[in-house]
Amino acid sequence: MRASARQWRRRRTPARDAYLALLERYAAGDADGAATGALALDIQSTQRLARAVSETESAAKPERVRRRKLIVRVHTEAGLRKAAPQPQLLIAGDEVDRLWKGAGDDADLRLFVRDWYLLVVSQFATLGQLQSLKAHIHEGLSRFKDDPELLLARGTLHEQMAESTNVDRSLLTRIYTPAMAARWRLDLYDARADYARAERAPAARAEARLRWGRVQGLLGDTDSAMPALAEASASDAPPYLRYLAHLFRAELLEQADEPAAAGDAYESALRLWPRANAP
């Protein structure tokens, strides 16, 4: 007679015990061994094992939460080692969903879920997998709608999508179709809106202000772009942000036919990052 789903979740099997040992291996500090072990498993069998371990009804709630976090960590770590991380991240994401449903007002659990989204978004951005990046940003913002780092990530994605159209603003009405030009502008408008929202958070203000100014410059609004970039370049932001602010200012000054001022901005950038490839 076939076991019920509840009985199956309770049943101890060699495969289940081995999977639990894998999780405890991670908990003991062997992240490399745990991730390698996870990658060696059949993905469909692993999904069933993870669900069974996660939903064990005999475990007290703290232990279930601990196991779910371990499942997320192990399979996220495994996914980060692959050029196509989606199968491993799907297992991790299922556990993130379960943690979120039980999080309530638990600040630690909510932070765990948020940090997972930021990590995964960063990975997909690095890999250039824009569709997966877009999906995870959207899902993250559905749960943390005003999170400044997720807003910055979405704004950056919109910028990338605008850049992918390769619109040269000086030729906007000559070689590009109206639809292409409109798509370019809409992506930049969306990026600008996200940066404006992110700017409300003090911790994100410097980067959001920099990126907002950059977009204004791309849209041709130099009058608002220059003060924003000047503010970013003179702030106490990390050097790499101030470096970019000087570069973006220099670019706008060149376009305005102010070579001396552009040269000064490039020199300011170079002083912040002497070994950079630009200027």
mmCIF file of C-alpha atoms in Angstrom:
data_model
loop_
_atom_site.group_PDB
_atom_site.id
_atom_site.type_symbol
_atom_site.label_atom_id
_atom_site.label_comp_id
_atom_site.label_asym_id
_atom_site.label_seq_id
_atom_site.Cartn_x
_atom_site.Cartn_y
_atom_site.Cartn_z
ATOM 1 C CA MET A 1 0.000 0.000 0.000
ATOM 2 C CA ARG A 2 1.385 3.381 -0.985
ATOM 3 C CA ALA A 3 2.404 5.625 1.927
ATOM 4 C CA SER A 4 0.618 8.929 2.341
ATOM 5 C CA ALA A 5 2.543 12.169 1.911
ATOM 6 C CA ARG A 6 2.445 12.681 5.689
ATOM 7 C CA GLN A 7 3.814 9.194 6.347
ATOM 8 C CA TRP A 8 6.507 9.692 3.741
ATOM 9 C CA ARG A 9 7.636 12.922 5.381
ATOM 10 C CA ARG A 10 8.002 11.071 8.692
ATOM 11 C CA ARG A 11 9.755 8.016 7.292
ATOM 12 C CA ARG A 12 13.503 7.693 7.844
ATOM 13 C CA THR A 13 15.405 6.371 4.847
ATOM 14 C CA PRO A 14 19.119 6.144 4.026
ATOM 15 C CA ALA A 15 18.699 8.896 1.430
ATOM 16 C CA ARG A 16 16.960 11.152 3.908
ATOM 17 C CA ASP A 17 19.550 10.501 6.589
ATOM 18 C CA ALA A 18 22.315 11.264 4.089
ATOM 19 C CA TYR A 19 20.600 14.531 3.155
ATOM 20 C CA LEU A 20 20.262 15.521 6.805
ATOM 21 C CA ALA A 21 23.966 14.738 7.233
ATOM 22 C CA LEU A 22 24.672 17.035 4.285
ATOM 23 C CA LEU A 23 22.817 19.879 5.988
ATOM 24 C CA GLU A 24 24.649 19.295 9.254
ATOM 25 C CA ARG A 25 27.912 19.290 7.362
ATOM 26 C CA TYR A 26 27.141 22.849 6.306
ATOM 27 C CA ALA A 27 26.115 23.759 9.851
ATOM 28 C CA ALA A 28 29.485 22.465 11.086
ATOM 29 C CA GLY A 29 31.299 24.881 8.775
ATOM 30 C CA ASP A 30 31.988 22.727 5.712
ATOM 31 C CA ALA A 31 30.136 24.842 3.152
ATOM 32 C CA ASP A 32 32.318 23.597 0.305
ATOM 33 C CA GLY A 33 31.694 19.926 1.075
ATOM 34 C CA ALA A 34 27.965 20.472 1.537
ATOM 35 C CA ALA A 35 27.613 22.382 -1.744
ATOM 36 C CA THR A 36 29.653 19.789 -3.623
ATOM 37 C CA GLY A 37 27.488 17.042 -2.157
ATOM 38 C CA ALA A 38 24.299 18.848 -3.150
ATOM 39 C CA LEU A 39 25.496 19.228 -6.745
ATOM 40 C CA ALA A 40 26.161 15.491 -6.931
ATOM 41 C CA LEU A 41 22.520 14.639 -6.164
ATOM 42 C CA ASP A 42 19.739 14.147 -8.679
ATOM 43 C CA ILE A 43 17.805 17.415 -8.675
ATOM 44 C CA GLN A 44 14.290 15.911 -8.640
ATOM 45 C CA SER A 45 15.123 13.496 -5.827
ATOM 46 C CA THR A 46 16.713 16.365 -3.933
ATOM 47 C CA GLN A 47 13.557 18.455 -4.266
ATOM 48 C CA ARG A 48 11.553 15.641 -2.668
ATOM 49 C CA LEU A 49 14.133 15.147 0.086
ATOM 50 C CA ALA A 50 14.272 18.850 0.867
ATOM 51 C CA ARG A 51 10.486 19.020 1.093
ATOM 52 C CA ALA A 52 10.350 15.970 3.338
ATOM 53 C CA VAL A 53 13.020 17.286 5.692
ATOM 54 C CA SER A 54 11.508 20.771 5.688
ATOM 55 C CA GLU A 55 7.996 19.584 6.493
ATOM 56 C CA THR A 56 8.878 17.052 9.189
ATOM 57 C CA GLU A 57 5.971 17.384 11.582
ATOM 58 C CA SER A 58 7.708 15.776 14.529
ATOM 59 C CA ALA A 59 10.276 18.583 14.700
ATOM 60 C CA ALA A 60 9.634 21.595 16.916
ATOM 61 C CA LYS A 61 9.236 24.917 15.116
ATOM 62 C CA PRO A 62 12.755 26.203 15.929
ATOM 63 C CA GLU A 63 14.246 23.038 14.478
ATOM 64 C CA ARG A 64 12.084 23.270 11.345
ATOM 65 C CA VAL A 65 13.216 26.863 10.858
ATOM 66 C CA ARG A 66 16.832 25.873 11.367
ATOM 67 C CA ARG A 67 16.547 23.081 8.802
ATOM 68 C CA ARG A 68 14.829 25.333 6.295
ATOM 69 C CA LYS A 69 17.585 27.921 6.634
ATOM 70 C CA LEU A 70 20.184 25.218 6.111
ATOM 71 C CA ILE A 71 18.404 23.992 2.978
ATOM 72 C CA VAL A 72 18.385 27.558 1.644
ATOM 73 C CA ARG A 73 22.061 28.047 2.424
ATOM 74 C CA VAL A 74 23.259 24.722 1.026
ATOM 75 C CA HIS A 75 21.397 24.978 -2.273
ATOM 76 C CA THR A 76 22.144 28.675 -2.709
ATOM 77 C CA GLU A 77 25.826 27.931 -2.163
ATOM 78 C CA ALA A 78 25.564 25.123 -4.710
ATOM 79 C CA GLY A 79 23.750 27.350 -7.190
ATOM 80 C CA LEU A 80 26.376 30.074 -6.928
ATOM 81 C CA ARG A 81 28.925 27.584 -8.256
ATOM 82 C CA LYS A 82 27.039 26.988 -11.501
ATOM 83 C CA ALA A 83 26.677 29.084 -14.637
ATOM 84 C CA ALA A 84 23.026 27.975 -14.646
ATOM 85 C CA PRO A 85 22.077 28.174 -10.955
ATOM 86 C CA GLN A 86 18.297 27.974 -11.411
ATOM 87 C CA PRO A 87 17.716 24.299 -10.408
ATOM 88 C CA GLN A 88 19.509 24.709 -7.078
ATOM 89 C CA LEU A 89 17.968 28.121 -6.459
ATOM 90 C CA LEU A 90 14.523 26.659 -7.128
ATOM 91 C CA ILE A 91 14.983 24.338 -4.129
ATOM 92 C CA ALA A 92 16.295 27.223 -2.032
ATOM 93 C CA GLY A 93 13.428 29.436 -3.191
ATOM 94 C CA ASP A 94 10.806 26.894 -2.112
ATOM 95 C CA GLU A 95 12.235 27.029 1.409
ATOM 96 C CA VAL A 96 12.401 30.823 1.310
ATOM 97 C CA ASP A 97 8.664 30.783 0.533
ATOM 98 C CA ARG A 98 7.998 28.543 3.539
ATOM 99 C CA LEU A 99 10.112 30.742 5.792
ATOM 100 C CA TRP A 100 8.321 33.846 4.546
ATOM 101 C CA LYS A 101 4.877 32.369 5.184
ATOM 102 C CA GLY A 102 5.835 31.691 8.786
ATOM 103 C CA ALA A 103 7.872 34.849 9.358
ATOM 104 C CA GLY A 104 5.115 37.141 10.608
ATOM 105 C CA ASP A 105 6.789 39.862 12.661
ATOM 106 C CA ASP A 106 9.990 37.878 13.149
ATOM 107 C CA ALA A 107 12.617 40.470 12.198
ATOM 108 C CA ASP A 108 15.438 37.921 11.930
ATOM 109 C CA LEU A 109 13.508 35.717 9.526
ATOM 110 C CA ARG A 110 12.441 38.684 7.417
ATOM 111 C CA LEU A 111 16.055 39.840 7.237
ATOM 112 C CA PHE A 112 17.158 36.337 6.232
ATOM 113 C CA VAL A 113 14.650 36.306 3.364
ATOM 114 C CA ARG A 114 15.605 39.827 2.235
ATOM 115 C CA ASP A 115 19.306 39.034 2.271
ATOM 116 C CA TRP A 116 18.658 35.935 0.177
ATOM 117 C CA TYR A 117 16.998 38.021 -2.508
ATOM 118 C CA LEU A 118 19.899 40.479 -2.524
ATOM 119 C CA LEU A 119 22.436 37.656 -2.868
ATOM 120 C CA VAL A 120 20.570 35.942 -5.689
ATOM 121 C CA VAL A 121 19.926 39.218 -7.503
ATOM 122 C CA SER A 122 23.636 40.017 -7.300
ATOM 123 C CA GLN A 123 24.490 36.611 -8.775
ATOM 124 C CA PHE A 124 22.091 36.904 -11.703
ATOM 125 C CA ALA A 125 23.361 40.437 -12.378
ATOM 126 C CA THR A 126 26.932 39.125 -12.471
ATOM 127 C CA LEU A 127 25.926 36.313 -14.846
ATOM 128 C CA GLY A 128 23.973 38.731 -17.050
ATOM 129 C CA GLN A 129 20.867 36.551 -16.866
ATOM 130 C CA LEU A 130 18.390 39.387 -17.126
ATOM 131 C CA GLN A 131 15.135 37.422 -17.159
ATOM 132 C CA SER A 132 15.979 35.564 -13.939
ATOM 133 C CA LEU A 133 17.299 38.811 -12.487
ATOM 134 C CA LYS A 134 14.053 40.600 -13.325
ATOM 135 C CA ALA A 135 11.923 37.804 -11.847
ATOM 136 C CA HIS A 136 13.791 37.742 -8.526
ATOM 137 C CA ILE A 137 13.818 41.532 -8.184
ATOM 138 C CA HIS A 138 10.070 41.581 -8.844
ATOM 139 C CA GLU A 139 9.441 38.845 -6.286
ATOM 140 C CA GLY A 140 11.700 40.507 -3.718
ATOM 141 C CA LEU A 141 9.976 43.870 -4.108
ATOM 142 C CA SER A 142 6.573 42.213 -3.776
ATOM 143 C CA ARG A 143 7.675 41.355 -0.227
ATOM 144 C CA PHE A 144 9.920 44.333 0.539
ATOM 145 C CA LYS A 145 8.373 47.073 -1.592
ATOM 146 C CA ASP A 146 10.515 49.969 -0.342
ATOM 147 C CA ASP A 147 13.808 48.150 0.043
ATOM 148 C CA PRO A 148 16.415 50.600 -1.291
ATOM 149 C CA GLU A 149 18.897 47.963 -2.467
ATOM 150 C CA LEU A 150 16.258 46.104 -4.448
ATOM 151 C CA LEU A 151 15.067 49.407 -5.914
ATOM 152 C CA LEU A 152 18.638 50.224 -6.924
ATOM 153 C CA ALA A 153 18.919 46.793 -8.513
ATOM 154 C CA ARG A 154 15.717 47.290 -10.490
ATOM 155 C CA GLY A 155 16.783 50.757 -11.570
ATOM 156 C CA THR A 156 20.117 49.379 -12.747
ATOM 157 C CA LEU A 157 18.286 46.671 -14.685
ATOM 158 C CA HIS A 158 16.174 49.313 -16.435
ATOM 159 C CA GLU A 159 19.361 51.180 -17.306
ATOM 160 C CA GLN A 160 20.849 48.011 -18.778
ATOM 161 C CA MET A 161 17.726 47.431 -20.816
ATOM 162 C CA ALA A 162 17.902 51.005 -22.113
ATOM 163 C CA GLU A 163 21.573 50.612 -22.999
ATOM 164 C CA SER A 164 20.816 47.392 -24.873
ATOM 165 C CA THR A 165 18.904 49.429 -27.456
ATOM 166 C CA ASN A 166 22.139 51.394 -28.152
ATOM 167 C CA VAL A 167 20.309 54.653 -28.676
ATOM 168 C CA ASP A 168 22.595 57.574 -29.524
ATOM 169 C CA ARG A 169 20.585 60.584 -28.356
ATOM 170 C CA SER A 170 22.193 62.838 -30.959
ATOM 171 C CA LEU A 171 20.703 60.592 -33.675
ATOM 172 C CA LEU A 172 17.437 59.907 -31.870
ATOM 173 C CA THR A 173 15.174 61.296 -34.596
ATOM 174 C CA ARG A 174 17.303 60.218 -37.553
ATOM 175 C CA ILE A 175 18.107 56.491 -37.420
ATOM 176 C CA TYR A 176 15.953 55.007 -34.660
ATOM 177 C CA THR A 177 12.324 54.022 -35.033
ATOM 178 C CA PRO A 178 9.829 55.830 -32.796
ATOM 179 C CA ALA A 179 9.175 52.543 -30.980
ATOM 180 C CA MET A 180 12.879 52.053 -30.188
ATOM 181 C CA ALA A 181 13.264 55.613 -28.958
ATOM 182 C CA ALA A 182 10.112 55.324 -26.850
ATOM 183 C CA ARG A 183 11.285 52.048 -25.298
ATOM 184 C CA TRP A 184 14.646 53.636 -24.468
ATOM 185 C CA ARG A 185 13.002 56.602 -22.780
ATOM 186 C CA LEU A 186 10.526 54.457 -20.843
ATOM 187 C CA ASP A 187 13.316 52.277 -19.457
ATOM 188 C CA LEU A 188 15.221 55.370 -18.328
ATOM 189 C CA TYR A 189 12.063 56.873 -16.802
ATOM 190 C CA ASP A 190 11.521 53.636 -14.864
ATOM 191 C CA ALA A 191 15.147 53.667 -13.685
ATOM 192 C CA ARG A 192 14.821 57.296 -12.604
ATOM 193 C CA ALA A 193 11.676 56.534 -10.606
ATOM 194 C CA ASP A 194 13.361 53.638 -8.779
ATOM 195 C CA TYR A 195 16.413 55.749 -7.938
ATOM 196 C CA ALA A 196 14.193 58.533 -6.624
ATOM 197 C CA ARG A 197 12.458 56.058 -4.302
ATOM 198 C CA ALA A 198 15.745 54.493 -3.179
ATOM 199 C CA GLU A 199 17.135 57.931 -2.399
ATOM 200 C CA ARG A 200 14.727 58.263 0.541
ATOM 201 C CA ALA A 201 16.817 55.770 2.513
ATOM 202 C CA PRO A 202 19.905 57.493 3.966
ATOM 203 C CA ALA A 203 22.110 54.436 3.434
ATOM 204 C CA ALA A 204 21.320 54.358 -0.287
ATOM 205 C CA ARG A 205 21.190 58.114 -0.936
ATOM 206 C CA ALA A 206 24.689 58.552 -2.362
ATOM 207 C CA GLU A 207 24.410 55.776 -4.945
ATOM 208 C CA ALA A 208 20.805 56.592 -5.781
ATOM 209 C CA ARG A 209 21.678 60.261 -6.278
ATOM 210 C CA LEU A 210 24.594 59.322 -8.519
ATOM 211 C CA ARG A 211 22.488 57.003 -10.650
ATOM 212 C CA TRP A 212 19.595 59.478 -10.808
ATOM 213 C CA GLY A 213 21.977 62.149 -12.089
ATOM 214 C CA ARG A 214 23.424 59.755 -14.645
ATOM 215 C CA VAL A 215 19.950 58.978 -16.021
ATOM 216 C CA GLN A 216 19.027 62.655 -16.163
ATOM 217 C CA GLY A 217 22.148 63.230 -18.228
ATOM 218 C CA LEU A 218 21.234 60.390 -20.592
ATOM 219 C CA LEU A 219 17.783 61.938 -21.020
ATOM 220 C CA GLY A 220 19.386 65.267 -21.900
ATOM 221 C CA ASP A 221 18.427 67.127 -18.727
ATOM 222 C CA THR A 222 21.886 68.488 -17.963
ATOM 223 C CA ASP A 223 20.550 71.232 -15.708
ATOM 224 C CA SER A 224 19.355 68.704 -13.131
ATOM 225 C CA ALA A 225 22.026 66.086 -13.827
ATOM 226 C CA MET A 226 25.051 68.274 -13.065
ATOM 227 C CA PRO A 227 24.031 69.327 -9.521
ATOM 228 C CA ALA A 228 23.160 65.727 -8.626
ATOM 229 C CA LEU A 229 26.513 64.446 -9.916
ATOM 230 C CA ALA A 230 28.388 67.291 -8.226
ATOM 231 C CA GLU A 231 26.672 66.396 -4.956
ATOM 232 C CA ALA A 232 27.611 62.737 -5.368
ATOM 233 C CA SER A 233 31.231 63.546 -6.196
ATOM 234 C CA ALA A 234 31.583 65.763 -3.105
ATOM 235 C CA SER A 235 29.828 63.425 -0.681
ATOM 236 C CA ASP A 236 31.342 61.049 1.853
ATOM 237 C CA ALA A 237 30.349 58.138 -0.399
ATOM 238 C CA PRO A 238 32.846 55.338 -1.120
ATOM 239 C CA PRO A 239 35.609 56.348 -3.547
ATOM 240 C CA TYR A 240 34.268 54.226 -6.406
ATOM 241 C CA LEU A 241 30.959 56.130 -6.348
ATOM 242 C CA ARG A 242 32.711 59.492 -6.293
ATOM 243 C CA TYR A 243 34.965 58.271 -9.100
ATOM 244 C CA LEU A 244 31.908 57.455 -11.245
ATOM 245 C CA ALA A 245 30.314 60.802 -10.406
ATOM 246 C CA HIS A 246 33.389 62.620 -11.723
ATOM 247 C CA LEU A 247 33.397 60.485 -14.876
ATOM 248 C CA PHE A 248 29.727 61.138 -15.594
ATOM 249 C CA ARG A 249 30.248 64.867 -15.003
ATOM 250 C CA ALA A 250 33.218 64.841 -17.363
ATOM 251 C CA GLU A 251 31.142 63.151 -20.041
ATOM 252 C CA LEU A 252 28.418 65.795 -19.791
ATOM 253 C CA LEU A 253 30.994 68.598 -19.817
ATOM 254 C CA GLU A 254 32.526 67.179 -22.991
ATOM 255 C CA GLN A 255 29.102 67.088 -24.598
ATOM 256 C CA ALA A 256 28.634 70.734 -23.566
ATOM 257 C CA ASP A 257 31.927 71.617 -25.313
ATOM 258 C CA GLU A 258 33.715 72.516 -22.082
ATOM 259 C CA PRO A 259 37.015 70.625 -22.507
ATOM 260 C CA ALA A 260 38.896 72.354 -19.694
ATOM 261 C CA ALA A 261 36.212 71.602 -17.122
ATOM 262 C CA ALA A 262 35.892 68.047 -18.447
ATOM 263 C CA GLY A 263 39.626 67.578 -18.065
ATOM 264 C CA ASP A 264 39.448 68.735 -14.457
ATOM 265 C CA ALA A 265 36.675 66.229 -13.761
ATOM 266 C CA TYR A 266 38.692 63.413 -15.351
ATOM 267 C CA GLU A 267 41.714 64.348 -13.246
ATOM 268 C CA SER A 268 39.571 64.298 -10.104
ATOM 269 C CA ALA A 269 38.406 60.813 -11.037
ATOM 270 C CA LEU A 270 41.958 59.675 -11.694
ATOM 271 C CA ARG A 271 43.112 60.886 -8.276
ATOM 272 C CA LEU A 272 40.450 58.719 -6.644
ATOM 273 C CA TRP A 273 41.301 55.624 -8.705
ATOM 274 C CA PRO A 274 44.761 55.919 -10.293
ATOM 275 C CA ARG A 275 44.770 52.409 -11.760
ATOM 276 C CA ALA A 276 41.351 52.553 -13.363
ATOM 277 C CA ASN A 277 40.995 51.841 -17.086
ATOM 278 C CA ALA A 278 39.217 55.184 -17.529
ATOM 279 C CA PRO A 279 39.686 58.044 -18.016
#
